[in-house]
Short mmCIF file of C-alpha atoms and ligand atoms in Angstrom, two decimals:
data_model
loop_
_atom_site.label_atom_id
_atom_site.label_comp_id
_atom_site.label_asym_id
_atom_site.label_seq_id
_atom_site.Cartn_x
_atom_site.Cartn_y
_atom_site.Cartn_z
CA MET J 1 87.03 124.18 111.81
CA ASN J 2 88.18 125.79 115.03
CA ALA J 3 91.72 127.05 114.62
CA SER J 4 92.04 128.28 118.19
CA ALA J 5 93.32 125.00 119.65
CA ALA J 6 96.99 124.09 119.55
CA ALA J 7 98.81 120.87 120.30
CA ILE J 8 102.11 120.87 122.16
CA ILE J 9 104.00 117.64 121.65
CA PRO J 10 106.85 117.17 124.12
CA ALA J 11 109.40 114.92 122.44
CA ALA J 12 112.61 116.17 123.99
CA GLY J 13 113.34 113.24 126.30
CA SER J 14 116.29 110.92 125.94
CA GLY J 15 114.28 107.68 126.21
CA SER J 16 116.67 106.18 128.75
CA ARG J 17 114.38 103.23 129.59
CA MET J 18 114.26 102.25 125.93
CA LYS J 19 118.03 101.65 125.83
CA LEU J 20 118.49 102.65 122.19
CA ASP J 21 121.38 104.67 120.81
CA HIS J 22 118.94 107.45 119.79
CA PRO J 23 115.86 108.99 121.48
CA LYS J 24 112.92 106.61 121.13
CA GLN J 25 110.70 109.21 119.42
CA PHE J 26 112.92 108.94 116.33
CA HIS J 27 112.86 105.16 116.24
CA MET J 28 111.13 103.58 113.23
CA LEU J 29 107.66 102.16 113.84
CA ALA J 30 105.56 100.63 111.04
CA GLY J 31 107.53 102.44 108.34
CA SER J 32 107.86 105.94 109.87
CA PRO J 33 109.67 107.46 112.84
CA LEU J 34 107.44 107.19 115.91
CA LEU J 35 107.15 110.96 116.26
CA ILE J 36 105.81 111.27 112.70
CA HIS J 37 102.82 109.06 113.61
CA THR J 38 102.12 111.20 116.68
CA VAL J 39 102.38 114.55 114.90
CA ARG J 40 100.31 113.32 111.97
CA ALA J 41 97.42 112.42 114.31
CA PHE J 42 97.23 116.05 115.49
CA LEU J 43 97.71 117.59 112.05
CA LEU J 44 94.79 115.46 110.86
CA ASN J 45 92.46 116.62 113.60
CA PRO J 46 90.16 119.46 112.49
CA ASN J 47 90.07 120.98 115.99
CA ILE J 48 93.81 121.61 115.97
CA GLY J 49 95.03 124.71 114.15
CA ARG J 50 98.65 124.60 115.19
CA CYS J 51 101.08 121.96 116.33
CA ILE J 52 104.24 122.73 118.33
CA VAL J 53 106.77 119.93 118.54
CA VAL J 54 109.47 120.11 121.21
CA VAL J 55 112.61 118.06 120.54
CA PRO J 56 116.16 117.82 121.95
CA ALA J 57 118.23 120.83 120.83
CA ASP J 58 120.63 118.64 118.84
CA TRP J 59 117.72 117.03 116.95
CA LEU J 60 116.15 120.26 115.65
CA GLU J 61 117.66 120.00 112.17
CA THR J 62 116.93 116.29 111.82
CA THR J 63 113.33 116.89 112.90
CA ARG J 64 112.89 119.63 110.29
CA THR J 65 114.29 117.33 107.62
CA LEU J 66 112.05 114.44 108.68
CA PHE J 67 108.90 116.57 108.67
CA ALA J 68 109.68 117.69 105.12
CA GLN J 69 110.62 114.17 104.03
CA TYR J 70 107.34 112.72 105.36
CA GLY J 71 105.32 115.52 103.78
CA LEU J 72 103.91 117.05 106.97
CA ASP J 73 102.13 120.38 106.60
CA GLN J 74 104.87 122.87 107.56
CA LYS J 75 102.43 125.80 107.77
CA THR J 76 100.74 124.53 110.92
CA LEU J 77 103.93 123.12 112.48
CA ALA J 78 106.53 124.74 114.71
CA ILE J 79 109.60 123.07 116.16
CA THR J 80 111.52 124.17 119.21
CA ALA J 81 114.13 122.83 121.63
CA GLY J 82 113.06 121.28 124.93
CA GLY J 83 114.45 121.39 128.44
CA ARG J 84 115.83 119.05 131.08
CA ARG J 85 112.45 117.94 132.42
CA ARG J 86 109.25 117.23 130.55
CA GLN J 87 107.57 120.23 132.22
CA ASP J 88 110.42 122.46 130.93
CA SER J 89 109.85 121.16 127.41
CA VAL J 90 106.10 121.87 127.58
CA GLN J 91 106.88 125.35 128.86
CA ALA J 92 109.19 125.94 125.89
CA GLY J 93 106.27 124.96 123.64
CA LEU J 94 103.89 127.32 125.45
CA LYS J 95 106.16 130.27 124.56
CA LEU J 96 105.46 129.66 120.83
CA LEU J 97 101.68 129.92 121.11
CA ASP J 98 100.12 132.83 119.26
CA ASP J 99 97.42 135.07 120.69
CA SER J 100 94.53 133.26 119.02
CA THR J 101 95.12 130.00 120.90
CA ASP J 102 92.65 129.43 123.72
CA ILE J 103 92.91 125.65 124.22
CA VAL J 104 96.12 123.64 124.49
CA LEU J 105 96.37 119.88 124.13
CA VAL J 106 99.64 118.48 125.45
CA HIS J 107 100.42 115.03 124.12
CA ASP J 108 103.49 112.84 124.61
CA GLY J 109 105.55 112.46 121.45
CA ALA J 110 105.98 108.87 122.60
CA ARG J 111 102.24 108.03 122.27
CA PRO J 112 101.87 107.41 118.53
CA LEU J 113 98.63 105.41 118.73
CA VAL J 114 96.34 108.18 119.93
CA SER J 115 92.98 108.04 118.14
CA GLN J 116 91.13 110.94 116.53
CA ASP J 117 88.19 110.15 118.78
CA LEU J 118 90.27 110.57 121.94
CA ILE J 119 91.73 113.87 120.70
CA ASP J 120 88.18 115.07 119.95
CA ARG J 121 86.85 114.06 123.35
CA CYS J 122 89.73 115.66 125.28
CA TYR J 123 89.30 118.85 123.26
CA GLN J 124 85.54 118.98 123.90
CA ALA J 125 86.00 118.21 127.59
CA ALA J 126 88.51 121.07 127.95
CA ARG J 127 85.95 123.43 126.38
CA GLU J 128 83.33 122.20 128.81
CA HIS J 129 85.33 121.64 132.04
CA GLY J 130 88.36 123.92 131.64
CA ALA J 131 90.86 121.07 131.93
CA ALA J 132 90.58 117.39 131.02
CA ILE J 133 93.00 114.51 130.69
CA ALA J 134 92.82 111.11 129.03
CA ALA J 135 93.09 108.34 131.63
CA VAL J 136 92.09 104.70 132.09
CA PRO J 137 90.64 103.16 135.25
CA VAL J 138 93.19 100.88 136.90
CA LYS J 139 92.20 97.27 136.23
CA ASP J 140 94.89 95.25 138.03
CA THR J 141 95.12 94.86 141.78
CA LEU J 142 97.77 97.24 143.07
CA LYS J 143 100.50 96.24 145.49
CA LYS J 144 102.89 98.50 147.29
CA ALA J 145 106.29 96.87 147.77
CA GLY J 146 108.36 97.19 150.88
CA THR J 147 112.06 97.91 150.59
CA ASP J 148 112.74 94.16 150.32
CA GLN J 149 110.37 93.46 147.38
CA TYR J 150 107.81 91.76 149.65
CA VAL J 151 104.28 93.13 149.45
CA ALA J 152 103.86 95.82 152.06
CA ALA J 153 100.25 96.69 151.27
CA THR J 154 97.41 96.29 148.79
CA ILE J 155 96.14 99.60 147.50
CA ASP J 156 92.39 99.97 146.97
CA ARG J 157 92.08 100.53 143.22
CA HIS J 158 88.57 101.91 143.53
CA ARG J 159 88.59 105.35 141.81
CA LEU J 160 92.21 105.01 140.73
CA TRP J 161 92.98 106.01 137.14
CA GLN J 162 96.21 105.89 135.12
CA ALA J 163 96.93 109.24 133.50
CA GLN J 164 97.62 109.37 129.78
CA THR J 165 97.73 112.20 127.28
CA PRO J 166 96.23 114.25 125.60
CA GLN J 167 95.93 116.60 128.54
CA ALA J 168 93.74 119.41 127.27
CA VAL J 169 93.34 122.70 129.08
CA GLN J 170 92.29 126.26 128.51
CA ARG J 171 95.48 128.13 127.87
CA ILE J 172 95.02 130.72 130.62
CA LEU J 173 94.60 127.95 133.19
CA LEU J 174 97.79 126.18 132.09
CA GLU J 175 99.75 129.44 132.11
CA LYS J 176 98.39 130.21 135.58
CA ALA J 177 99.45 126.75 136.80
CA TYR J 178 102.98 127.28 135.48
CA ARG J 179 103.19 130.73 137.09
CA GLU J 180 102.07 129.41 140.45
CA SER J 181 104.22 126.28 140.39
CA ASP J 182 106.98 126.05 142.98
CA GLY J 183 109.21 124.37 140.40
CA GLU J 184 108.85 120.90 141.87
CA ASP J 185 109.29 117.99 139.42
CA VAL J 186 106.01 116.69 137.98
CA THR J 187 105.36 114.09 135.29
CA ASP J 188 102.27 115.60 133.69
CA GLU J 189 100.40 118.87 133.22
CA SER J 190 97.52 117.72 135.41
CA SER J 191 99.85 117.66 138.44
CA LEU J 192 100.58 121.38 137.95
CA LEU J 193 96.89 122.16 137.48
CA GLU J 194 95.99 120.21 140.62
CA GLN J 195 98.63 122.10 142.61
CA ALA J 196 97.06 125.35 141.43
CA GLY J 197 93.64 124.13 142.57
CA ILE J 198 92.25 123.83 139.06
CA PRO J 199 89.69 120.99 138.65
CA VAL J 200 90.72 118.41 136.05
CA PHE J 201 88.12 116.20 134.39
CA LEU J 202 88.91 112.54 133.53
CA VAL J 203 88.18 111.49 129.94
CA GLU J 204 88.19 107.73 129.43
CA GLY J 205 91.25 106.94 127.30
CA SER J 206 92.24 103.67 125.76
CA GLU J 207 94.58 100.81 126.63
CA THR J 208 95.95 101.03 123.10
CA ASN J 209 97.06 104.64 123.63
CA LEU J 210 100.43 103.26 124.73
CA LYS J 211 103.35 105.37 125.81
CA ILE J 212 106.34 103.74 124.22
CA THR J 213 108.62 103.40 127.21
CA ARG J 214 110.36 100.00 127.20
CA PRO J 215 111.56 97.86 124.26
CA GLU J 216 108.55 95.48 124.44
CA ASP J 217 106.17 98.44 123.92
CA LEU J 218 107.53 98.82 120.40
CA LEU J 219 106.51 95.27 119.51
CA LEU J 220 103.05 95.81 120.94
CA ALA J 221 102.64 99.10 119.06
CA GLU J 222 103.70 97.44 115.77
CA LYS J 223 101.01 94.78 116.28
CA ILE J 224 98.31 97.29 117.12
CA MET J 225 99.22 99.39 114.08
CA GLN J 226 99.18 96.40 111.77
CA ASN J 227 95.66 95.57 112.95
CA ALA J 228 94.48 99.13 112.60
CA HIS J 229 95.64 99.13 109.00
CA THR J 230 93.94 95.86 108.12
CA PRO J 231 90.63 96.70 106.48
CA ARG J 232 87.44 95.32 107.97
CA VAL J 233 86.03 94.27 104.61
CA ARG J 234 87.29 93.92 101.06
CA ILE J 235 85.20 93.76 97.89
CA GLY J 236 85.93 91.78 94.74
CA HIS J 237 84.42 91.24 91.30
CA GLY J 238 85.01 88.37 88.87
CA PHE J 239 83.91 87.75 85.30
CA ASP J 240 84.38 84.74 83.05
CA ALA J 241 83.02 83.44 79.72
CA HIS J 242 83.44 80.09 77.99
CA ARG J 243 82.43 78.93 74.54
CA PHE J 244 80.09 75.99 73.96
CA ALA J 245 81.74 72.88 72.46
CA PRO J 246 80.48 69.41 71.57
CA ASP J 247 81.56 66.34 73.55
CA ARG J 248 82.25 68.32 76.68
CA PRO J 249 80.48 68.17 80.06
CA LEU J 250 78.52 71.21 81.19
CA VAL J 251 79.66 71.93 84.76
CA LEU J 252 78.32 75.06 86.45
CA GLY J 253 78.93 75.86 90.11
CA GLY J 254 80.28 72.32 90.54
CA VAL J 255 77.04 70.73 89.26
CA ASN J 256 76.88 68.50 86.16
CA ILE J 257 74.05 69.82 84.03
CA PRO J 258 72.48 67.70 81.27
CA HIS J 259 72.74 69.54 77.92
CA CYS J 260 73.63 68.75 74.31
CA LEU J 261 76.77 70.92 74.56
CA GLY J 262 79.41 71.52 77.20
CA LEU J 263 81.89 74.35 77.67
CA ALA J 264 85.38 74.40 76.15
CA GLY J 265 88.34 75.04 78.46
CA HIS J 266 91.54 73.69 79.96
CA SER J 267 89.84 72.70 83.25
CA ASP J 268 86.20 71.60 83.46
CA ALA J 269 85.40 75.14 82.17
CA ASP J 270 83.10 75.84 85.13
CA VAL J 271 82.50 79.49 84.31
CA VAL J 272 80.58 80.10 87.56
CA THR J 273 83.29 78.77 89.85
CA HIS J 274 85.94 80.64 87.85
CA ALA J 275 84.10 83.96 88.20
CA LEU J 276 83.78 83.32 91.94
CA CYS J 277 87.50 82.47 92.27
CA ASP J 278 88.40 85.66 90.41
CA ALA J 279 86.16 87.73 92.68
CA LEU J 280 87.81 86.24 95.78
CA LEU J 281 91.32 86.80 94.43
CA GLY J 282 90.34 90.28 93.30
CA ALA J 283 89.13 91.15 96.79
CA LEU J 284 92.55 90.19 98.14
CA GLY J 285 94.33 92.17 95.43
CA ALA J 286 95.84 88.85 94.35
CA ARG J 287 95.34 89.03 90.55
CA ASP J 288 93.28 86.20 89.01
CA ILE J 289 92.76 82.48 88.62
CA GLY J 290 94.92 82.25 85.45
CA HIS J 291 97.84 83.66 87.41
CA HIS J 292 97.51 81.12 90.22
CA PHE J 293 96.52 78.07 88.10
CA PRO J 294 97.99 78.65 84.60
CA ASP J 295 96.49 76.62 81.75
CA SER J 296 100.05 75.79 80.69
CA ASP J 297 100.20 73.58 83.79
CA SER J 298 99.02 70.02 83.02
CA ARG J 299 97.99 69.50 86.67
CA TYR J 300 94.93 71.61 85.96
CA SER J 301 93.90 69.85 82.77
CA GLY J 302 90.25 68.77 83.13
CA ILE J 303 90.33 69.56 86.85
CA TYR J 304 87.07 69.89 88.78
CA SER J 305 87.14 73.66 89.41
CA ILE J 306 85.68 73.32 92.91
CA LEU J 307 89.15 72.02 93.88
CA LEU J 308 90.60 75.32 92.65
CA LEU J 309 87.97 77.21 94.63
CA GLU J 310 89.00 75.30 97.74
CA LYS J 311 92.61 76.35 97.18
CA VAL J 312 91.56 79.96 96.68
CA MET J 313 89.52 79.84 99.90
CA ALA J 314 92.53 78.43 101.77
CA TYR J 315 94.44 81.48 100.53
CA VAL J 316 91.60 83.79 101.66
CA GLU J 317 91.79 82.24 105.13
CA GLU J 318 95.56 82.48 105.18
CA LYS J 319 95.11 86.22 104.67
CA GLU J 320 92.76 86.15 107.69
CA PHE J 321 89.58 86.84 105.77
CA SER J 322 86.38 84.86 105.35
CA LEU J 323 83.57 85.14 102.83
CA GLY J 324 80.85 87.52 104.02
CA ASN J 325 78.62 86.88 101.02
CA ALA J 326 78.76 86.33 97.28
CA ASP J 327 76.30 87.39 94.61
CA ILE J 328 76.59 85.56 91.30
CA THR J 329 74.83 86.19 87.98
CA ILE J 330 75.02 83.55 85.25
CA ILE J 331 74.27 84.80 81.75
CA CYS J 332 72.94 81.84 79.81
CA GLN J 333 70.30 81.54 77.09
CA ALA J 334 70.05 77.75 77.32
CA PRO J 335 69.74 75.39 79.09
CA ARG J 336 67.37 76.68 81.77
CA LEU J 337 69.24 76.67 85.08
CA ALA J 338 66.66 77.48 87.76
CA ARG J 339 66.25 73.94 89.08
CA HIS J 340 70.04 73.45 89.38
CA ILE J 341 70.69 76.59 91.39
CA PRO J 342 70.09 75.13 94.91
CA ALA J 343 72.63 72.34 94.21
CA MET J 344 75.19 74.91 92.95
CA GLN J 345 74.62 77.06 96.01
CA GLU J 346 75.19 74.11 98.29
CA ILE J 347 78.46 73.06 96.63
CA LEU J 348 79.86 76.59 96.42
CA ALA J 349 78.85 77.45 99.99
CA LYS J 350 80.56 74.32 101.27
CA ALA J 351 83.77 75.07 99.36
CA CYS J 352 83.63 78.64 100.69
CA ARG J 353 83.03 77.42 104.25
CA THR J 354 79.85 79.40 104.59
CA ASP J 355 76.08 78.84 104.59
CA VAL J 356 73.91 78.66 101.45
CA GLU J 357 72.18 81.97 102.26
CA SER J 358 75.53 83.69 101.83
CA VAL J 359 75.96 82.48 98.24
CA ASN J 360 73.27 83.95 96.05
CA ILE J 361 73.04 82.68 92.47
CA LYS J 362 70.76 83.98 89.75
CA ALA J 363 70.59 83.20 86.08
CA THR J 364 69.43 85.40 83.26
CA THR J 365 69.14 85.20 79.48
CA THR J 366 70.05 88.20 77.36
CA GLU J 367 66.85 87.83 75.32
CA LYS J 368 68.83 86.34 72.47
CA MET J 369 71.11 89.37 72.23
CA GLY J 370 74.89 89.09 72.01
CA TYR J 371 77.12 86.01 72.13
CA THR J 372 75.35 84.44 75.07
CA GLY J 373 71.99 85.20 73.44
CA ARG J 374 73.12 83.40 70.29
CA GLU J 375 74.05 80.43 72.50
CA GLU J 376 77.73 80.65 71.61
CA GLY J 377 78.65 80.26 75.27
CA ILE J 378 77.91 81.14 78.88
CA SER J 379 79.30 83.99 80.94
CA CYS J 380 79.15 84.80 84.61
CA HIS J 381 79.71 87.72 87.01
CA ALA J 382 80.47 87.29 90.71
CA VAL J 383 80.75 89.92 93.45
CA VAL J 384 82.07 89.04 96.89
CA LEU J 385 82.55 90.74 100.21
CA LEU J 386 85.34 89.40 102.39
CA GLU J 387 85.33 90.06 106.12
CA ASN J 388 88.44 90.31 108.24
CA ARG J 389 88.33 87.62 110.88
CA HIS J 390 89.72 89.94 113.56
CA TYR J 391 86.55 91.99 113.48
CA ASN J 392 84.11 89.09 113.77
N1 CTP B 401 109.95 114.65 127.32
C1 CTP B 401 110.32 115.91 126.94
N2 CTP B 401 111.34 116.55 127.60
C2 CTP B 401 111.96 115.95 128.62
C3 CTP B 401 111.58 114.67 129.03
C4 CTP B 401 110.56 114.03 128.37
O1 CTP B 401 109.74 116.46 126.01
N3 CTP B 401 112.94 116.61 129.21
C5 CTP B 401 108.89 113.94 126.56
C6 CTP B 401 109.38 112.63 126.01
O2 CTP B 401 110.12 112.83 124.80
C7 CTP B 401 108.10 111.85 125.81
C8 CTP B 401 107.20 112.42 126.88
O3 CTP B 401 107.80 113.59 127.38
O4 CTP B 401 107.51 112.09 124.55
C9 CTP B 401 106.96 111.41 127.99
O5 CTP B 401 108.17 111.14 128.67
P1 CTP B 401 108.89 109.73 128.83
O6 CTP B 401 108.03 108.65 128.29
O7 CTP B 401 109.38 109.63 130.23
O8 CTP B 401 110.12 109.85 127.80
P2 CTP B 401 111.66 109.95 128.11
O9 CTP B 401 111.88 110.89 129.25
O10 CTP B 401 112.32 110.29 126.82
O11 CTP B 401 112.02 108.46 128.50
P3 CTP B 401 112.80 107.96 129.83
O12 CTP B 401 112.02 108.51 131.00
O13 CTP B 401 112.78 106.47 129.73
O14 CTP B 401 114.18 108.53 129.75
MG1 MG B 402 111.08 110.46 131.24
#
């Protein structure tokens, strides 16, 4: 860990374009005030040893309370009051730096979606180049409007970048830029550095590193956050066991298997399909098959369990997942199941809307040990991996 880098987070603006009755940085976003998301990102980063947050003077107390309430690490945090312009707020933050700080990362309080990777790259680039800012190459064609809102000119977008934050710079260079500034209004630190003749390197940022500026940006940020919190994959395990009984069919994995005994149960007692359903529900954190299809409900009496599996899969898809693969182990002393396995695979794969290679089924005896070994019944384990459809 390198504790010699500090973050300064200017969050002292009034958010006039957001048209709220409070500064936008205190507005709730995905369960926390926007500023909490931003500050958390810097507290989490191992390169950052100290984090200075600059807020409006009349929000100092509220900010302190919020940081405590959201459990932020107070030891590495400092809070101070900002100024009229953004550059005044950053300067107020600079005054709180201690002697050990050699790199400063300035980041808008209003950019809560900054990634760890972007913080890392800006930090590294400042070490290497002296000063570096996150920015994205302009992708739309740029028009300059005349006074009458007719196009006056098309600007060549070649080599044009949109500046973002973090803007990372060696502390002495930033202090020099402030000293040499003529006090003119600027909207980022890079402008001051440029005026002082200090070269600034461009680090490729990200379109999702939004600055929350207008009301629609909040909706976009909510969506992006929701996605970021949806896991790529989820794992599930299911287990089921049914007792042998006379005068019952033996249905395993949707296949009717000739045998002198069947399995007892409210439905068709298809232990394989039940284990698979439980694994799928488990992966979603959605309890189990008994919860969704209770045996007190006569609709499920004698039901072909593949129909239940189809309902479970519809639920999986509703949650925006699909089956990556399943691995199923049937524990059965008799009858021998090997020749039925391809048919089971086919039926289960179809119900799960996947290919047969993604549904592996194996059967084992327990060498006559235990209840399955004594042929009292059949049990089954299933493990599944669900994949989030947004990542495919
Ligand atoms: N900022 C600041 N001090 C100021 C002005 C702005 O610390 N005097 C901060 C804002 O809080 C924000 C960042 O600088 O985190 C970027 O500024 P901007 O998006 O323009 O925010 P506001 O100035 O608050 O919004 P607006 O321009 O719409 O009033
Ligand atoms: Mg502003």
